GROMACS .gro file of C-alpha atoms in nm:
model
  178
    1MET     CA    1  -2.181  -0.574   1.260
    2GLU     CA    2  -2.034  -0.803   0.991
    3THR     CA    3  -2.278  -0.667   0.734
    4GLN     CA    4  -2.195  -0.306   0.822
    5THR     CA    5  -1.821  -0.384   0.812
    6GLY     CA    6  -1.864  -0.547   0.472
    7HIS     CA    7  -2.057  -0.247   0.347
    8VAL     CA    8  -1.790  -0.005   0.471
    9LEU     CA    9  -1.507  -0.211   0.316
   10LYS     CA   10  -1.688  -0.238  -0.016
   11SER     CA   11  -1.755   0.135  -0.006
   12ILE     CA   12  -1.389   0.205   0.059
   13HIS     CA   13  -1.291  -0.046  -0.211
   14SER     CA   14  -1.524   0.113  -0.463
   15ARG     CA   15  -1.348   0.446  -0.405
   16ASN     CA   16  -1.014   0.274  -0.472
   17SER     CA   17  -0.887   0.414  -0.145
   18PHE     CA   18  -0.799   0.116   0.070
   19HIS     CA   19  -0.623  -0.188  -0.073
   20LEU     CA   20  -0.417  -0.408   0.154
   21ARG     CA   21  -0.469  -0.723  -0.046
   22SER     CA   22  -0.218  -0.889  -0.268
   23PRO     CA   23  -0.136  -1.256  -0.311
   24SER     CA   24   0.233  -1.173  -0.298
   25LEU     CA   25   0.211  -0.975   0.025
   26ASN     CA   26   0.383  -1.236   0.239
   27SER     CA   27   0.449  -1.200   0.609
   28LEU     CA   28   0.784  -1.023   0.558
   29ARG     CA   29   0.628  -0.765   0.330
   30LEU     CA   30   0.329  -0.727   0.560
   31ARG     CA   31   0.569  -0.670   0.852
   32ARG     CA   32   0.747  -0.400   0.651
   33VAL     CA   33   0.415  -0.230   0.583
   34PHE     CA   34   0.328  -0.250   0.953
   35ASP     CA   35   0.665  -0.099   1.049
   36LEU     CA   36   0.623   0.185   0.798
   37PHE     CA   37   0.278   0.268   0.935
   38ASP     CA   38   0.402   0.248   1.297
   39THR     CA   39   0.577   0.585   1.280
   40ASN     CA   40   0.660   0.611   1.650
   41HIS     CA   41   0.787   0.249   1.658
   42ASP     CA   42   0.584   0.149   1.964
   43CYS     CA   43   0.461  -0.172   1.792
   44ILE     CA   44   0.106  -0.031   1.776
   45ILE     CA   45  -0.058   0.131   1.474
   46THR     CA   46  -0.309   0.392   1.586
   47ILE     CA   47  -0.590   0.531   1.372
   48PRO     CA   48  -0.400   0.859   1.320
   49GLU     CA   49  -0.085   0.669   1.214
   50LEU     CA   50  -0.280   0.454   0.969
   51SER     CA   51  -0.473   0.751   0.835
   52ASN     CA   52  -0.153   0.954   0.793
   53ALA     CA   53   0.027   0.669   0.615
   54LEU     CA   54  -0.262   0.616   0.372
   55THR     CA   55  -0.285   0.990   0.306
   56LEU     CA   56   0.089   1.012   0.236
   57LEU     CA   57   0.044   0.732  -0.016
   58GLY     CA   58  -0.235   0.926  -0.184
   59LEU     CA   59  -0.507   0.693  -0.054
   60ASP     CA   60  -0.753   0.932   0.107
   61THR     CA   61  -0.975   0.739   0.346
   62ASP     CA   62  -1.246   0.874   0.570
   63ALA     CA   63  -1.123   0.864   0.932
   64SER     CA   64  -1.462   0.747   1.059
   65ASP     CA   65  -1.454   0.452   0.814
   66LEU     CA   66  -1.106   0.362   0.935
   67ASP     CA   67  -1.205   0.397   1.299
   68PHE     CA   68  -1.511   0.177   1.247
   69ILE     CA   69  -1.309  -0.096   1.075
   70ILE     CA   70  -1.008  -0.088   1.302
   71LYS     CA   71  -1.196  -0.087   1.636
   72SER     CA   72  -1.315  -0.442   1.588
   73TYR     CA   73  -0.955  -0.562   1.549
   74VAL     CA   74  -0.802  -0.374   1.842
   75LYS     CA   75  -0.773  -0.586   2.155
   76PRO     CA   76  -0.922  -0.441   2.476
   77GLY     CA   77  -0.672  -0.219   2.654
   78ASN     CA   78  -0.471  -0.142   2.339
   79SER     CA   79  -0.467   0.198   2.171
   80GLY     CA   80  -0.432   0.051   1.822
   81LEU     CA   81  -0.339  -0.250   1.614
   82THR     CA   82  -0.058  -0.483   1.718
   83TYR     CA   83   0.118  -0.668   1.437
   84GLU     CA   84  -0.102  -0.974   1.501
   85ASP     CA   85  -0.414  -0.754   1.484
   86PHE     CA   86  -0.284  -0.603   1.159
   87VAL     CA   87  -0.240  -0.953   1.011
   88MET     CA   88  -0.597  -1.042   1.109
   89LEU     CA   89  -0.726  -0.719   0.955
   90HIS     CA   90  -0.535  -0.795   0.634
   91ARG     CA   91  -0.678  -1.149   0.617
   92SER     CA   92  -1.028  -1.024   0.685
   93ILE     CA   93  -1.009  -0.761   0.412
   94ASN     CA   94  -0.880  -1.024   0.168
   95GLU     CA   95  -1.170  -1.254   0.253
   96MET     CA   96  -1.432  -0.979   0.225
   97LEU     CA   97  -1.303  -0.859  -0.109
   98GLU     CA   98  -1.271  -1.208  -0.251
   99GLY     CA   99  -1.476  -1.250  -0.561
  100VAL     CA  100  -1.502  -0.875  -0.625
  101GLU     CA  101  -1.281  -0.919  -0.928
  102ASP     CA  102  -1.120  -1.227  -1.076
  103GLU     CA  103  -0.756  -1.297  -0.983
  104GLU     CA  104  -0.594  -1.134  -1.289
  105ASP     CA  105  -0.809  -0.824  -1.256
  106LYS     CA  106  -0.716  -0.798  -0.886
  107ASP     CA  107  -0.346  -0.819  -0.966
  108GLU     CA  108  -0.379  -0.563  -1.245
  109ALA     CA  109  -0.584  -0.329  -1.024
  110ASP     CA  110  -0.336  -0.362  -0.737
  111LEU     CA  111  -0.044  -0.289  -0.969
  112SER     CA  112  -0.225   0.005  -1.124
  113GLU     CA  113  -0.304   0.151  -0.784
  114ALA     CA  114   0.056   0.105  -0.667
  115PHE     CA  115   0.180   0.269  -0.988
  116LYS     CA  116  -0.048   0.569  -0.931
  117VAL     CA  117   0.107   0.624  -0.588
  118PHE     CA  118   0.443   0.678  -0.759
  119ASP     CA  119   0.310   0.858  -1.067
  120GLU     CA  120   0.223   1.173  -0.878
  121ASN     CA  121   0.153   1.394  -1.179
  122GLY     CA  122  -0.059   1.127  -1.352
  123ASP     CA  123   0.132   1.136  -1.682
  124GLY     CA  124   0.168   0.757  -1.701
  125PHE     CA  125   0.536   0.754  -1.608
  126ILE     CA  126   0.741   0.742  -1.289
  127SER     CA  127   1.025   0.991  -1.312
  128ALA     CA  128   1.328   1.006  -1.084
  129SER     CA  129   1.189   1.315  -0.912
  130GLU     CA  130   0.853   1.143  -0.848
  131LEU     CA  131   1.027   0.837  -0.708
  132GLN     CA  132   1.242   1.063  -0.492
  133LYS     CA  133   0.932   1.237  -0.348
  134VAL     CA  134   0.755   0.910  -0.268
  135LEU     CA  135   1.067   0.760  -0.107
  136GLY     CA  136   1.088   1.069   0.112
  137LYS     CA  137   0.718   1.045   0.207
  138LEU     CA  138   0.766   0.681   0.303
  139GLY     CA  139   1.058   0.769   0.528
  140PHE     CA  140   1.342   0.647   0.308
  141ILE     CA  141   1.524   0.975   0.362
  142GLU     CA  142   1.874   0.846   0.286
  143GLU     CA  143   1.766   0.707  -0.052
  144ALA     CA  144   1.553   1.012  -0.129
  145ASN     CA  145   1.839   1.251  -0.060
  146GLU     CA  146   2.066   1.089  -0.316
  147MET     CA  147   1.938   1.156  -0.669
  148GLY     CA  148   2.211   0.932  -0.809
  149ARG     CA  149   2.065   0.635  -0.622
  150VAL     CA  150   1.715   0.726  -0.731
  151LYS     CA  151   1.825   0.743  -1.096
  152MET     CA  152   1.993   0.404  -1.059
  153MET     CA  153   1.665   0.262  -0.927
  154ILE     CA  154   1.484   0.401  -1.230
  155SER     CA  155   1.744   0.278  -1.480
  156SER     CA  156   1.741  -0.072  -1.330
  157VAL     CA  157   1.380  -0.119  -1.451
  158ASP     CA  158   1.373   0.126  -1.744
  159LEU     CA  159   1.379  -0.125  -2.030
  160ASN     CA  160   1.345   0.129  -2.312
  161ASP     CA  161   1.606   0.369  -2.167
  162ASP     CA  162   1.381   0.676  -2.174
  163GLY     CA  163   1.476   0.776  -1.818
  164ARG     CA  164   1.141   0.692  -1.662
  165VAL     CA  165   0.929   0.390  -1.578
  166ASP     CA  166   0.602   0.327  -1.760
  167PHE     CA  167   0.327   0.098  -1.633
  168SER     CA  168   0.446  -0.198  -1.840
  169GLU     CA  169   0.797  -0.170  -1.697
  170PHE     CA  170   0.653  -0.131  -1.349
  171LYS     CA  171   0.440  -0.447  -1.393
  172ASP     CA  172   0.743  -0.641  -1.518
  173MET     CA  173   0.946  -0.529  -1.219
  174MET     CA  174   0.671  -0.618  -0.970
  175ARG     CA  175   0.604  -0.958  -1.124
  176HIS     CA  176   0.976  -1.032  -1.124
  177LEU     CA  177   0.990  -0.946  -0.751
  178GLN     CA  178   0.698  -1.179  -0.679
   0.00000   0.00000   0.00000
């Protein structure tokens, strides 16, 4: 089973569709991710919830791949992942993907993938309207409904004052947060 799981994870990784690894993803951040994915707030992430969350983030993943991976982490009697299961899944994915790329390449790839989630039109910039859409998709309705707040978020990291965030500015912001 371990070999098949490794094959599935590498297949998903090669399609750039399933990254939960990041050295800076500490337990607080991981808990936030869990809470975002747990849309009905029952402290369990089901396959449909996980699939929906990944799709909303633009990370299309085959449901059968997800089901195969997740089943081995779900405790008997549960309908999905508890937070503890989610942490174990995260650790396992990190371990399996170790050595795929060197550390700097992993950080750059993670940042690039995160940037692409926000850069919906693929023009190399995150505009206020793109940020607003992604915030809405992630459930930050209050923030998404106030364009003034969204523009303030953009301007806080927009170093060249062009009204949008490029990849370099995004990397600076993310590294500063780490």
